[in-house]
PDB file of C-alpha atoms in Angstrom:
ATOM      1  CA  UNK A   1      37.902  82.415  80.056  1.00 81.00           C
ATOM      2  CA  UNK A   2      38.968  85.227  82.384  1.00 84.00           C
ATOM      3  CA  UNK A   3      42.545  85.482  83.614  1.00 82.00           C
ATOM      4  CA  UNK A   4      41.385  84.731  87.159  1.00 83.00           C
ATOM      5  CA  UNK A   5      39.568  81.559  86.130  1.00 91.00           C
ATOM      6  CA  UNK A   6      42.521  80.449  84.009  1.00 92.00           C
ATOM      7  CA  UNK A   7      44.878  80.934  86.947  1.00 95.00           C
ATOM      8  CA  UNK A   8      42.553  79.049  89.299  1.00 97.00           C
ATOM      9  CA  UNK A   9      42.178  76.169  86.832  1.00 96.00           C
ATOM     10  CA  UNK A  10      45.930  75.856  86.355  1.00 96.00           C
ATOM     11  CA  UNK A  11      46.392  75.780  90.113  1.00 97.00           C
ATOM     12  CA  UNK A  12      43.724  73.092  90.503  1.00 98.00           C
ATOM     13  CA  UNK A  13      45.256  70.982  87.727  1.00 97.00           C
ATOM     14  CA  UNK A  14      48.601  71.108  89.514  1.00 97.00           C
ATOM     15  CA  UNK A  15      46.976  69.814  92.733  1.00 96.00           C
ATOM     16  CA  UNK A  16      45.468  66.651  91.263  1.00 96.00           C
ATOM     17  CA  UNK A  17      46.436  63.090  92.212  1.00 94.00           C
ATOM     18  CA  UNK A  18      45.972  60.493  89.479  1.00 87.00           C
ATOM     19  CA  UNK A  19      45.225  57.656  91.899  1.00 90.00           C
ATOM     20  CA  UNK A  20      42.712  59.727  93.830  1.00 96.00           C
ATOM     21  CA  UNK A  21      41.086  60.811  90.571  1.00 95.00           C
ATOM     22  CA  UNK A  22      40.033  57.211  89.859  1.00 94.00           C
ATOM     23  CA  UNK A  23      38.647  56.768  93.360  1.00 95.00           C
ATOM     24  CA  UNK A  24      36.796  60.095  93.338  1.00 95.00           C
ATOM     25  CA  UNK A  25      35.284  59.475  89.905  1.00 96.00           C
ATOM     26  CA  UNK A  26      34.071  56.017  90.983  1.00 95.00           C
ATOM     27  CA  UNK A  27      31.852  57.638  93.622  1.00 95.00           C
ATOM     28  CA  UNK A  28      30.067  59.909  91.147  1.00 94.00           C
ATOM     29  CA  UNK A  29      28.505  58.070  88.207  1.00 94.00           C
ATOM     30  CA  UNK A  30      26.862  61.284  86.988  1.00 95.00           C
ATOM     31  CA  UNK A  31      30.226  62.967  86.365  1.00 96.00           C
ATOM     32  CA  UNK A  32      32.482  62.252  83.367  1.00 96.00           C
ATOM     33  CA  UNK A  33      35.771  60.866  84.675  1.00 95.00           C
ATOM     34  CA  UNK A  34      37.617  63.220  82.324  1.00 96.00           C
ATOM     35  CA  UNK A  35      36.085  66.104  84.275  1.00 97.00           C
ATOM     36  CA  UNK A  36      37.651  64.951  87.551  1.00 97.00           C
ATOM     37  CA  UNK A  37      41.104  66.263  88.510  1.00 98.00           C
ATOM     38  CA  UNK A  38      41.551  64.244  91.698  1.00 97.00           C
ATOM     39  CA  UNK A  39      41.961  66.732  94.546  1.00 98.00           C
ATOM     40  CA  UNK A  40      41.229  65.635  98.100  1.00 96.00           C
ATOM     41  CA  UNK A  41      38.449  67.634  99.760  1.00 96.00           C
ATOM     42  CA  UNK A  42      40.546  68.952 102.709  1.00 96.00           C
ATOM     43  CA  UNK A  43      43.166  70.205 100.250  1.00 97.00           C
ATOM     44  CA  UNK A  44      40.516  71.919  98.137  1.00 98.00           C
ATOM     45  CA  UNK A  45      38.864  73.484 101.188  1.00 97.00           C
ATOM     46  CA  UNK A  46      42.219  74.848 102.351  1.00 97.00           C
ATOM     47  CA  UNK A  47      42.754  76.409  98.952  1.00 98.00           C
ATOM     48  CA  UNK A  48      39.240  77.920  99.013  1.00 98.00           C
ATOM     49  CA  UNK A  49      39.934  79.574 102.376  1.00 97.00           C
ATOM     50  CA  UNK A  50      43.044  81.364 101.170  1.00 96.00           C
ATOM     51  CA  UNK A  51      41.856  82.301  97.693  1.00 96.00           C
ATOM     52  CA  UNK A  52      41.309  86.018  97.050  1.00 93.00           C
ATOM     53  CA  UNK A  53      39.621  87.979  94.245  1.00 91.00           C
ATOM     54  CA  UNK A  54      37.375  85.091  93.236  1.00 95.00           C
ATOM     55  CA  UNK A  55      34.105  86.857  92.356  1.00 95.00           C
ATOM     56  CA  UNK A  56      34.854  86.662  88.617  1.00 94.00           C
ATOM     57  CA  UNK A  57      35.322  82.916  89.014  1.00 96.00           C
ATOM     58  CA  UNK A  58      31.890  82.614  90.636  1.00 97.00           C
ATOM     59  CA  UNK A  59      30.313  84.631  87.839  1.00 95.00           C
ATOM     60  CA  UNK A  60      31.788  82.529  85.031  1.00 95.00           C
ATOM     61  CA  UNK A  61      29.506  79.505  84.751  1.00 96.00           C
ATOM     62  CA  UNK A  62      29.409  76.697  83.843  1.00 96.00           C
ATOM     63  CA  UNK A  63      32.677  75.249  85.079  1.00 97.00           C
ATOM     64  CA  UNK A  64      34.616  72.537  83.293  1.00 96.00           C
ATOM     65  CA  UNK A  65      35.805  70.362  86.157  1.00 98.00           C
ATOM     66  CA  UNK A  66      34.191  68.692  89.157  1.00 98.00           C
ATOM     67  CA  UNK A  67      36.731  70.341  91.467  1.00 98.00           C
ATOM     68  CA  UNK A  68      35.882  73.761  90.039  1.00 98.00           C
ATOM     69  CA  UNK A  69      32.282  73.139  91.060  1.00 98.00           C
ATOM     70  CA  UNK A  70      33.356  72.046  94.523  1.00 98.00           C
ATOM     71  CA  UNK A  71      35.612  75.085  94.841  1.00 98.00           C
ATOM     72  CA  UNK A  72      32.641  77.237  93.824  1.00 98.00           C
ATOM     73  CA  UNK A  73      30.566  75.612  96.587  1.00 98.00           C
ATOM     74  CA  UNK A  74      33.274  76.197  99.193  1.00 98.00           C
ATOM     75  CA  UNK A  75      33.659  79.833  98.151  1.00 98.00           C
ATOM     76  CA  UNK A  76      29.919  80.396  98.556  1.00 98.00           C
ATOM     77  CA  UNK A  77      30.345  79.147 102.125  1.00 98.00           C
ATOM     78  CA  UNK A  78      32.538  82.187 102.810  1.00 98.00           C
ATOM     79  CA  UNK A  79      29.690  84.611 102.103  1.00 98.00           C
ATOM     80  CA  UNK A  80      28.625  86.342 105.317  1.00 97.00           C
ATOM     81  CA  UNK A  81      25.596  88.216 103.979  1.00 98.00           C
ATOM     82  CA  UNK A  82      22.459  86.057 103.891  1.00 98.00           C
ATOM     83  CA  UNK A  83      20.799  87.641 100.856  1.00 98.00           C
ATOM     84  CA  UNK A  84      24.001  87.610  98.827  1.00 98.00           C
ATOM     85  CA  UNK A  85      24.533  83.974  99.773  1.00 98.00           C
ATOM     86  CA  UNK A  86      21.055  83.082  98.500  1.00 98.00           C
ATOM     87  CA  UNK A  87      21.764  84.929  95.253  1.00 98.00           C
ATOM     88  CA  UNK A  88      24.953  82.927  94.777  1.00 98.00           C
ATOM     89  CA  UNK A  89      23.182  79.664  95.545  1.00 98.00           C
ATOM     90  CA  UNK A  90      20.368  80.434  93.100  1.00 98.00           C
ATOM     91  CA  UNK A  91      22.922  81.214  90.410  1.00 98.00           C
ATOM     92  CA  UNK A  92      24.949  78.063  91.048  1.00 98.00           C
ATOM     93  CA  UNK A  93      22.410  75.317  91.814  1.00 98.00           C
ATOM     94  CA  UNK A  94      21.292  74.880  88.171  1.00 98.00           C
ATOM     95  CA  UNK A  95      24.872  73.863  87.344  1.00 98.00           C
ATOM     96  CA  UNK A  96      25.327  71.338  90.162  1.00 98.00           C
ATOM     97  CA  UNK A  97      25.485  67.877  88.583  1.00 96.00           C
ATOM     98  CA  UNK A  98      26.442  65.510  91.398  1.00 97.00           C
ATOM     99  CA  UNK A  99      25.605  64.582  94.978  1.00 97.00           C
ATOM    100  CA  UNK A 100      29.054  65.453  96.348  1.00 96.00           C
ATOM    101  CA  UNK A 101      29.009  69.113  95.366  1.00 97.00           C
ATOM    102  CA  UNK A 102      25.375  69.376  96.420  1.00 98.00           C
ATOM    103  CA  UNK A 103      25.800  67.856  99.863  1.00 97.00           C
ATOM    104  CA  UNK A 104      29.049  69.591 100.812  1.00 93.00           C
ATOM    105  CA  UNK A 105      27.708  73.145 100.322  1.00 96.00           C
ATOM    106  CA  UNK A 106      26.719  74.364 103.815  1.00 95.00           C
ATOM    107  CA  UNK A 107      27.208  78.145 104.213  1.00 98.00           C
ATOM    108  CA  UNK A 108      27.221  78.924 107.967  1.00 98.00           C
ATOM    109  CA  UNK A 109      25.216  82.121 107.400  1.00 98.00           C
ATOM    110  CA  UNK A 110      22.149  80.053 106.473  1.00 98.00           C
ATOM    111  CA  UNK A 111      21.799  78.701 110.014  1.00 97.00           C
ATOM    112  CA  UNK A 112      21.534  82.234 111.370  1.00 97.00           C
ATOM    113  CA  UNK A 113      18.346  83.001 109.413  1.00 97.00           C
ATOM    114  CA  UNK A 114      16.189  79.843 109.656  1.00 97.00           C
ATOM    115  CA  UNK A 115      12.886  81.645 109.107  1.00 96.00           C
ATOM    116  CA  UNK A 116      14.095  83.483 105.996  1.00 98.00           C
ATOM    117  CA  UNK A 117      15.840  80.379 104.709  1.00 98.00           C
ATOM    118  CA  UNK A 118      12.701  78.245 104.874  1.00 98.00           C
ATOM    119  CA  UNK A 119      11.066  80.226 102.058  1.00 97.00           C
ATOM    120  CA  UNK A 120      14.002  79.498  99.778  1.00 98.00           C
ATOM    121  CA  UNK A 121      14.100  75.831 100.777  1.00 98.00           C
ATOM    122  CA  UNK A 122      10.454  75.451  99.774  1.00 98.00           C
ATOM    123  CA  UNK A 123      11.224  77.084  96.422  1.00 98.00           C
ATOM    124  CA  UNK A 124      14.149  74.738  95.754  1.00 98.00           C
ATOM    125  CA  UNK A 125      12.142  71.681  96.767  1.00 98.00           C
ATOM    126  CA  UNK A 126       9.309  72.625  94.419  1.00 97.00           C
ATOM    127  CA  UNK A 127      11.639  73.072  91.437  1.00 96.00           C
ATOM    128  CA  UNK A 128      12.279  70.507  88.676  1.00 94.00           C
ATOM    129  CA  UNK A 129      16.033  70.590  89.276  1.00 97.00           C
ATOM    130  CA  UNK A 130      17.176  67.317  90.884  1.00 98.00           C
ATOM    131  CA  UNK A 131      20.002  68.823  92.885  1.00 98.00           C
ATOM    132  CA  UNK A 132      18.061  71.918  93.941  1.00 98.00           C
ATOM    133  CA  UNK A 133      15.439  69.571  95.411  1.00 98.00           C
ATOM    134  CA  UNK A 134      18.126  67.445  97.048  1.00 98.00           C
ATOM    135  CA  UNK A 135      19.807  70.570  98.424  1.00 98.00           C
ATOM    136  CA  UNK A 136      16.582  71.814  99.980  1.00 98.00           C
ATOM    137  CA  UNK A 137      15.940  68.461 101.667  1.00 98.00           C
ATOM    138  CA  UNK A 138      19.506  68.356 102.941  1.00 98.00           C
ATOM    139  CA  UNK A 139      19.099  71.772 104.559  1.00 98.00           C
ATOM    140  CA  UNK A 140      15.841  70.666 106.208  1.00 98.00           C
ATOM    141  CA  UNK A 141      17.744  67.698 107.602  1.00 98.00           C
ATOM    142  CA  UNK A 142      20.788  69.593 108.837  1.00 97.00           C
ATOM    143  CA  UNK A 143      19.124  72.746 110.192  1.00 98.00           C
ATOM    144  CA  UNK A 144      15.499  71.886 111.069  1.00 98.00           C
ATOM    145  CA  UNK A 145      15.554  68.641 113.037  1.00 98.00           C
ATOM    146  CA  UNK A 146      16.881  70.190 116.239  1.00 95.00           C
ATOM    147  CA  UNK A 147      15.916  73.563 117.736  1.00 92.00           C
ATOM    148  CA  UNK A 148      14.158  74.735 114.571  1.00 96.00           C
ATOM    149  CA  UNK A 149      12.019  71.618 114.249  1.00 97.00           C
ATOM    150  CA  UNK A 150       8.371  71.678 113.230  1.00 97.00           C
ATOM    151  CA  UNK A 151       6.491  68.450 112.515  1.00 96.00           C
ATOM    152  CA  UNK A 152       5.056  70.033 109.376  1.00 97.00           C
ATOM    153  CA  UNK A 153       8.524  69.900 107.809  1.00 98.00           C
ATOM    154  CA  UNK A 154       8.253  66.104 107.779  1.00 98.00           C
ATOM    155  CA  UNK A 155       5.220  66.441 105.512  1.00 98.00           C
ATOM    156  CA  UNK A 156       7.138  68.680 103.128  1.00 98.00           C
ATOM    157  CA  UNK A 157       9.662  65.914 102.474  1.00 98.00           C
ATOM    158  CA  UNK A 158       7.071  63.125 102.521  1.00 98.00           C
ATOM    159  CA  UNK A 159       4.983  64.890  99.883  1.00 97.00           C
ATOM    160  CA  UNK A 160       7.802  65.168  97.356  1.00 98.00           C
ATOM    161  CA  UNK A 161       7.008  62.985  94.347  1.00 96.00           C
ATOM    162  CA  UNK A 162      10.037  61.975  92.320  1.00 96.00           C
ATOM    163  CA  UNK A 163      11.500  59.083  90.365  1.00 96.00           C
ATOM    164  CA  UNK A 164      15.006  60.511  90.732  1.00 98.00           C
ATOM    165  CA  UNK A 165      17.410  58.321  92.685  1.00 98.00           C
ATOM    166  CA  UNK A 166      19.360  61.246  94.160  1.00 98.00           C
ATOM    167  CA  UNK A 167      16.171  62.905  95.384  1.00 98.00           C
ATOM    168  CA  UNK A 168      14.681  59.805  96.970  1.00 98.00           C
ATOM    169  CA  UNK A 169      17.958  58.776  98.543  1.00 98.00           C
ATOM    170  CA  UNK A 170      18.067  62.156 100.282  1.00 98.00           C
ATOM    171  CA  UNK A 171      14.432  61.749 101.344  1.00 98.00           C
ATOM    172  CA  UNK A 172      15.359  58.403 102.908  1.00 98.00           C
ATOM    173  CA  UNK A 173      18.397  59.943 104.595  1.00 98.00           C
ATOM    174  CA  UNK A 174      16.194  62.737 105.929  1.00 98.00           C
ATOM    175  CA  UNK A 175      13.627  60.369 107.445  1.00 98.00           C
ATOM    176  CA  UNK A 176      16.289  58.068 108.875  1.00 98.00           C
ATOM    177  CA  UNK A 177      17.830  61.099 110.579  1.00 98.00           C
ATOM    178  CA  UNK A 178      14.393  62.240 111.710  1.00 98.00           C
ATOM    179  CA  UNK A 179      13.844  58.823 113.295  1.00 98.00           C
ATOM    180  CA  UNK A 180      17.129  59.262 115.158  1.00 97.00           C
ATOM    181  CA  UNK A 181      16.326  62.773 116.361  1.00 97.00           C
ATOM    182  CA  UNK A 182      12.518  62.956 116.358  1.00 98.00           C
ATOM    183  CA  UNK A 183      11.453  59.342 116.627  1.00 98.00           C
ATOM    184  CA  UNK A 184       7.901  59.837 117.908  1.00 97.00           C
ATOM    185  CA  UNK A 185       7.070  62.458 115.283  1.00 98.00           C
ATOM    186  CA  UNK A 186       8.672  60.601 112.372  1.00 98.00           C
ATOM    187  CA  UNK A 187       7.469  57.082 113.211  1.00 98.00           C
ATOM    188  CA  UNK A 188       3.887  57.517 111.896  1.00 98.00           C
ATOM    189  CA  UNK A 189       5.295  58.084 108.404  1.00 98.00           C
ATOM    190  CA  UNK A 190       6.766  54.579 108.593  1.00 98.00           C
ATOM    191  CA  UNK A 191       3.858  52.915 110.383  1.00 98.00           C
ATOM    192  CA  UNK A 192       1.343  54.323 107.899  1.00 97.00           C
ATOM    193  CA  UNK A 193       3.630  53.784 104.888  1.00 97.00           C
ATOM    194  CA  UNK A 194       3.267  57.371 103.742  1.00 98.00           C
ATOM    195  CA  UNK A 195       6.420  57.213 101.635  1.00 98.00           C
ATOM    196  CA  UNK A 196       6.755  55.371  98.343  1.00 97.00           C
ATOM    197  CA  UNK A 197       7.936  51.782  98.756  1.00 97.00           C
ATOM    198  CA  UNK A 198      11.561  52.343  97.714  1.00 98.00           C
ATOM    199  CA  UNK A 199      12.058  55.368  99.998  1.00 98.00           C
ATOM    200  CA  UNK A 200      10.194  53.624 102.827  1.00 98.00           C
ATOM    201  CA  UNK A 201      12.469  50.581 102.709  1.00 98.00           C
ATOM    202  CA  UNK A 202      15.634  52.643 102.234  1.00 98.00           C
ATOM    203  CA  UNK A 203      14.680  54.771 105.238  1.00 98.00           C
ATOM    204  CA  UNK A 204      14.361  51.675 107.404  1.00 98.00           C
ATOM    205  CA  UNK A 205      17.669  50.313 106.101  1.00 97.00           C
ATOM    206  CA  UNK A 206      19.529  53.532 106.896  1.00 97.00           C
ATOM    207  CA  UNK A 207      17.826  53.856 110.286  1.00 97.00           C
ATOM    208  CA  UNK A 208      18.756  50.303 111.244  1.00 97.00           C
ATOM    209  CA  UNK A 209      22.375  51.108 110.359  1.00 96.00           C
ATOM    210  CA  UNK A 210      22.365  54.168 112.646  1.00 95.00           C
ATOM    211  CA  UNK A 211      24.106  54.173 116.031  1.00 95.00           C
ATOM    212  CA  UNK A 212      21.609  56.759 117.264  1.00 95.00           C
ATOM    213  CA  UNK A 213      18.615  54.414 117.184  1.00 96.00           C
ATOM    214  CA  UNK A 214      18.054  51.882 119.952  1.00 96.00           C
ATOM    215  CA  UNK A 215      18.031  48.126 119.470  1.00 96.00           C
ATOM    216  CA  UNK A 216      14.339  47.986 120.318  1.00 97.00           C
ATOM    217  CA  UNK A 217      13.534  50.719 117.817  1.00 97.00           C
ATOM    218  CA  UNK A 218      15.497  48.920 115.104  1.00 97.00           C
ATOM    219  CA  UNK A 219      13.613  45.688 115.695  1.00 97.00           C
ATOM    220  CA  UNK A 220      10.302  47.520 115.444  1.00 98.00           C
ATOM    221  CA  UNK A 221      11.330  49.331 112.293  1.00 98.00           C
ATOM    222  CA  UNK A 222      12.385  46.047 110.669  1.00 97.00           C
ATOM    223  CA  UNK A 223       8.886  44.714 111.263  1.00 97.00           C
ATOM    224  CA  UNK A 224       7.499  47.599 109.180  1.00 96.00           C
ATOM    225  CA  UNK A 225       9.273  46.688 105.966  1.00 93.00           C
TER     226      UNK A 225
END
């Protein structure tokens, strides 16, 4: 272990809260509780913003603790060069082992290059890595349902075939969000039952829970279960 990583780990260990550790671990069944320190996300993000000389930390994978992975994700968010950011994501994604780290990693630079990013999203989605696939879907949801929308992107997510819970839950989240933002374009995927049964029903459940979908739309969606 490098001196930098040792110093960072000792700092993280000093920031943990035992009570919060139990709560945090309960949300992530894929992570060993002994690998959770118990640091609140805002506290960890604040630390990530002020940390300097962290490139050696990013290069030394895998990490031991959940919070080290989250810190890694937050440090990638500081990268202002698109190509370097992609390199860091490609290096890190194979080591992501939980939904929290995966979903919280949103480098602002990615939104500035939607056309270039799409090629990498398609690569991640076509991989066999659960969290790389989930990450790609999440980016399609957060960046490509507004100004960058194309109805073909709905097909990309619909055509994913997986038995992985964390992939299909993100697919459902994506389509529920698409129904909220692009109702007319997304609705045929529900009416024609394009998705597998579990994802189809979970999409409707999440859409019905949304405040962005009208009462009439919710009633119609319920009839399509």
